[in-house]
Coordinates of C-alpha atoms in Angstrom, one line a residue:
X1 CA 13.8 -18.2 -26.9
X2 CA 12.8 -14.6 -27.7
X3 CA 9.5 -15.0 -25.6
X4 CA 11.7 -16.3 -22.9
X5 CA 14.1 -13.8 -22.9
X6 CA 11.5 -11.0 -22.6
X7 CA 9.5 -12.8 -20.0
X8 CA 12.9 -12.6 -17.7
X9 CA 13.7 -9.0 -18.8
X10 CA 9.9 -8.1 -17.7
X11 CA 10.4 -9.9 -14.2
X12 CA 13.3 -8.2 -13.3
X13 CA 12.0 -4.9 -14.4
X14 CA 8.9 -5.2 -12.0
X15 CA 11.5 -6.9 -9.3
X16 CA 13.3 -3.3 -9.5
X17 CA 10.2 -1.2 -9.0
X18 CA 8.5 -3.3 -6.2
X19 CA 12.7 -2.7 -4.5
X20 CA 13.0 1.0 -5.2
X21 CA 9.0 1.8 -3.9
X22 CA 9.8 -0.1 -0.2
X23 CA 9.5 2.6 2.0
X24 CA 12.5 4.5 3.3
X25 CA 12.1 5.2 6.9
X26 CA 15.5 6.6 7.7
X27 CA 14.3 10.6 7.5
X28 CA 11.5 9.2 10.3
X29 CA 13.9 7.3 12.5
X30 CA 16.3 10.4 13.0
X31 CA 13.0 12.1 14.4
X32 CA 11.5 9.6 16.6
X33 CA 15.2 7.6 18.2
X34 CA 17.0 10.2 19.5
X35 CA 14.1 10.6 22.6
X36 CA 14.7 6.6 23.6
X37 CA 16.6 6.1 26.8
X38 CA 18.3 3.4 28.7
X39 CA 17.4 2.4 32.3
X40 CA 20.8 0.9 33.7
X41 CA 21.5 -1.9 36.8
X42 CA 23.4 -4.1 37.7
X43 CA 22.9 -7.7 37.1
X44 CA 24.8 -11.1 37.5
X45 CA 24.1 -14.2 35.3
X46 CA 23.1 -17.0 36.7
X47 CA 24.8 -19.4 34.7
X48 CA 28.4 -17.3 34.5
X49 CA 28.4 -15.9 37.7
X50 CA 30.0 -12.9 35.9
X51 CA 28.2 -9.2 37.5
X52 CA 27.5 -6.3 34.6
X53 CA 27.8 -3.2 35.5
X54 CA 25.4 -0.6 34.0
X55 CA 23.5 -3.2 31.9
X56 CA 20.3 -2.0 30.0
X57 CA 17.3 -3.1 31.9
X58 CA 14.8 -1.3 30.1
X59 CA 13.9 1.7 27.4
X60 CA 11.9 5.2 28.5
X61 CA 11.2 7.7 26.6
X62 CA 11.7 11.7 26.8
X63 CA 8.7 14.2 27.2
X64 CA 9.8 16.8 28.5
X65 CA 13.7 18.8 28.7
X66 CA 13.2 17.5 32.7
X67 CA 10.6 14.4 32.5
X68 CA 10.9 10.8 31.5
X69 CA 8.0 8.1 31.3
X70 CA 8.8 4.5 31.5
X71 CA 7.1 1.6 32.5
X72 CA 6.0 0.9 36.2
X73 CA 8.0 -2.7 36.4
X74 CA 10.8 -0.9 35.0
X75 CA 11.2 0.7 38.1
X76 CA 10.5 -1.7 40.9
X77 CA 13.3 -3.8 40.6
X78 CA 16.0 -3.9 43.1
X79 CA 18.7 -4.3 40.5
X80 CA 17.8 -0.7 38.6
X81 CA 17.6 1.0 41.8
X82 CA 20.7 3.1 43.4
X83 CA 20.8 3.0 47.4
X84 CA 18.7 6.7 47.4
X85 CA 15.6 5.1 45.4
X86 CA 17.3 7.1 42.0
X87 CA 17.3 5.9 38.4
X88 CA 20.6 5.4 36.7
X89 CA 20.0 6.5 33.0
X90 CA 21.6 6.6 29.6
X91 CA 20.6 9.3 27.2
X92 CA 20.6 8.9 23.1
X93 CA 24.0 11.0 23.3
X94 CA 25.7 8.4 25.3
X95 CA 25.2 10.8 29.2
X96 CA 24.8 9.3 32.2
X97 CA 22.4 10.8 34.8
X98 CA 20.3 10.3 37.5
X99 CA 16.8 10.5 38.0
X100 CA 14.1 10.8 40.5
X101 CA 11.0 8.6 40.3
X102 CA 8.2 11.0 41.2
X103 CA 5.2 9.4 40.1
X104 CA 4.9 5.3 39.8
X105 CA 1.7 3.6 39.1
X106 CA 2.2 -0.4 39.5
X107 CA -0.9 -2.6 40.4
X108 CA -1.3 -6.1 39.2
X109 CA -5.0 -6.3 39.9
X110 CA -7.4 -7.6 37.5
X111 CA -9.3 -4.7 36.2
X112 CA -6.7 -2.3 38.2
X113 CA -3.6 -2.8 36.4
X114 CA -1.5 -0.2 36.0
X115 CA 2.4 0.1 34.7
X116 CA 3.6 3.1 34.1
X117 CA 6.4 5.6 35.9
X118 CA 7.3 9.2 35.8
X119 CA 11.2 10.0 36.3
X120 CA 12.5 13.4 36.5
X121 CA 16.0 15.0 36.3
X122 CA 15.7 18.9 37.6
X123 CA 18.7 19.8 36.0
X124 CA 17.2 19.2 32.2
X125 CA 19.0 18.9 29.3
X126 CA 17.7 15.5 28.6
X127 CA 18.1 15.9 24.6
X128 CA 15.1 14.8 22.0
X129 CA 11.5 15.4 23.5
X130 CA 8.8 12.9 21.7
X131 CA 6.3 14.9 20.2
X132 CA 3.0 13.9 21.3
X133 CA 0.4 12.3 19.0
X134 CA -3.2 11.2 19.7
X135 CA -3.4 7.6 20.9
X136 CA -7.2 7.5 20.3
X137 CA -7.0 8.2 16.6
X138 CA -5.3 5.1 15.7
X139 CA -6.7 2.6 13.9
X140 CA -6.6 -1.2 12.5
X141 CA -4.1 -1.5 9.5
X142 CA -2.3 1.5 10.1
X143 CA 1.8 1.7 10.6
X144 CA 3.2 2.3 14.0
X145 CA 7.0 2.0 15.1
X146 CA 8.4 0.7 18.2
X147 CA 12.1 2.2 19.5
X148 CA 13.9 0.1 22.3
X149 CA 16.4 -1.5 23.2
X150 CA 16.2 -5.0 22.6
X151 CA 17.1 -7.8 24.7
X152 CA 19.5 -5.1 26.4
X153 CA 21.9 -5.4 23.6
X154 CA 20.3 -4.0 20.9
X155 CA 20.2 -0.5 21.5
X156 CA 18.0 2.1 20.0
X157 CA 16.4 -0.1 17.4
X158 CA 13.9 0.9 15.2
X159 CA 11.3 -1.6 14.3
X160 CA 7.6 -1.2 11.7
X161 CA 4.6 -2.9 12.0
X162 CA 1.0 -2.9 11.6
X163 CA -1.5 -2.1 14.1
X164 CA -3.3 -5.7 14.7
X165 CA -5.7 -4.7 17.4
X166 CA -7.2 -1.6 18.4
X167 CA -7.3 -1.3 22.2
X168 CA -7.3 -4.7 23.2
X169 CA -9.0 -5.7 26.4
X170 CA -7.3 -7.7 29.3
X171 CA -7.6 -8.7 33.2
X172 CA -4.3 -6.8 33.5
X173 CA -5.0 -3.7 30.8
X174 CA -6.1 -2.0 27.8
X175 CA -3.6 -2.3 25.2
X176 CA -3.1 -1.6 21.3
X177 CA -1.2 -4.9 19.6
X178 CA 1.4 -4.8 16.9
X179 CA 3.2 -6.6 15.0
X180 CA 6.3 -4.7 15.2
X181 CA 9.0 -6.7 16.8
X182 CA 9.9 -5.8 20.6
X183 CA 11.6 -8.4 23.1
X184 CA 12.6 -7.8 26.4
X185 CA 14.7 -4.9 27.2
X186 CA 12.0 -2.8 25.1
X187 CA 9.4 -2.5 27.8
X188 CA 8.7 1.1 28.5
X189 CA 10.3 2.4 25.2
X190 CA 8.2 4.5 23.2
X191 CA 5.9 3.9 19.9
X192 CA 5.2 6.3 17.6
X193 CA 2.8 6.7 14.3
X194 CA 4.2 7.7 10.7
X195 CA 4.2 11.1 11.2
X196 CA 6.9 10.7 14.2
X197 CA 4.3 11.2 17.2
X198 CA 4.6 9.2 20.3
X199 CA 1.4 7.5 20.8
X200 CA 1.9 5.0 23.7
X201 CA 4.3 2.8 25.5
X202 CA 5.5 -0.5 25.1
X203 CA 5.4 -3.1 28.0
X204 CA 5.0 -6.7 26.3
X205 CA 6.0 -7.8 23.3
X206 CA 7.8 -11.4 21.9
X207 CA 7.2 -14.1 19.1
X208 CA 6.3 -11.5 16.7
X209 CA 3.2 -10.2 18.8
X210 CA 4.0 -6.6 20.7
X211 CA 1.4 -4.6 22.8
X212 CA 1.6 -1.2 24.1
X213 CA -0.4 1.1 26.4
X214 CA -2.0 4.0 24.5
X215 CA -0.4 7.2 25.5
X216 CA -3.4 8.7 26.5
X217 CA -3.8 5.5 29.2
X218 CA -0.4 6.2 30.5
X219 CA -1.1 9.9 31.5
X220 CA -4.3 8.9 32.7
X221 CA -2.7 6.7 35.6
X222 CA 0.3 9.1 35.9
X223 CA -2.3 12.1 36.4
X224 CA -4.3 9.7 39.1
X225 CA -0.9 8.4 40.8
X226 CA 0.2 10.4 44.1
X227 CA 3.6 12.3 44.5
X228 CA 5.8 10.8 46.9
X229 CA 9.4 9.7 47.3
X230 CA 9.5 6.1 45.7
X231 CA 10.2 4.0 48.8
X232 CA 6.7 5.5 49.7
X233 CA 5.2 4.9 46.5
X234 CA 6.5 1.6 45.9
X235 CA 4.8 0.1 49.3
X236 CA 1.6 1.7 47.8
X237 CA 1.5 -0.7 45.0
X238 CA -0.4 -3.8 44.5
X239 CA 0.6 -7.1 43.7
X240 CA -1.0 -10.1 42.0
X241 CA -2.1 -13.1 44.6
X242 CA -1.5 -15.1 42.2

């Protein structure tokens, strides 16, 4: 009975070290989810009937006190779009403001895809700027976070995972894959490494299997994309056949 009892006592002793050494990342996530945004639109379900009003669509990311990156499809809907071409947008501290879409690089071509978007709000004061990491030093096994907003519900969540793949090659892209949980309303939220540095963008991501574009990819096809008003731009891009 002795033996028995100690055997227990010794389980739950190691049972309260493995609890107290799981990492806390609440010092990180007050860094890295204050720069997530909320692309707005309106949208009515098709089963209800019933129209929402400034419903998230999709997550962006802040780089600059002016500048905010997003995905291309983010974008190119109808239903995120005001009449003008502008970007309805909800900042961490709850703001509503509107932004221009100044760059916008969508193509669907295989071995030409593209899918990412610059917006930009002249008047600043946009709140938390991600710092930026390099994309090109991650590797396999290493810890990366995804911030979002989750099926449009979930706002600013803050999600950990492992780097799966390392630059993962695809008809429509180059992208990194995770394991950290995403779903749609996450696509063109920001991912970040352990030491709170924004290393890329998330555009897919469901049944436990996320991918992002390295960062450095996204600024590629910003720095490539032309500067024109969107309507313009938005002709420009290219669409899958398919």
């Amino acid at each position: 009975m002795k033996r028995v009892v100690l055997a227990l006592a010794a389980m739950f002793l190691s049972a309260c070290v493995t609890v107290s050494q799981y990492p806390d990342y609440s010092e990180l996530a007050s860094q890295v989810v204050p720069s997530n945004v909320q692309l707005l639109g309106t949208f009515t379900n098709d089963w209800t009937g019933i129209t929402k009003v400034d419903a998230v669509f999709c997550s962006g990311y802040v780089v600059s006190e002016t500048q905010i990156y997003t995905a291309g499809h983010c974008v190119d809907s109808k239903q995120v779009r005001q009449p003008n071409g502008q970007i309805k947008v909800r900042l961490y501290d709850g703001r509503i403001v509107l932004a221009d879409v100044v760059k916008f690089a969508f193509s669907e071509e295989d071995g030409k895809a593209t899918d990412s978007a610059l917006l930009e709000v002249k008047a600043g004061g946009l709140g938390k700027v991600a710092k930026k990491g390099d994309s090109k030093a991650l590797k396999q096994g290493q810890q990366v976070v995804i911030v979002g907003n989750t099926f449009g519900e979930l706002t600013n969540s803050f999600t950990v995972g492992v780097m799966s793949y390392v630059r993962r090659s695809f008809d429509w892209g180059v992208y990194h894959q995770t394991d950290a949980l995403a779903g749609p309303g996450n696509s063109g939220g920001p991912v970040f490494n352990m030491q709170g540095e924004l290393i890329g963008m998330l555009t897919r991501g469901g049944g436990g299997v996320s991918f992002f574009v390295p960062l450095d990819v996204v600024e590629a096809e910003l720095a490539a994309a032309v500067n024109k008003p969107f309507e313009e731009l938005r002709h420009m891009a290219k669409r899958s056949k398919k």
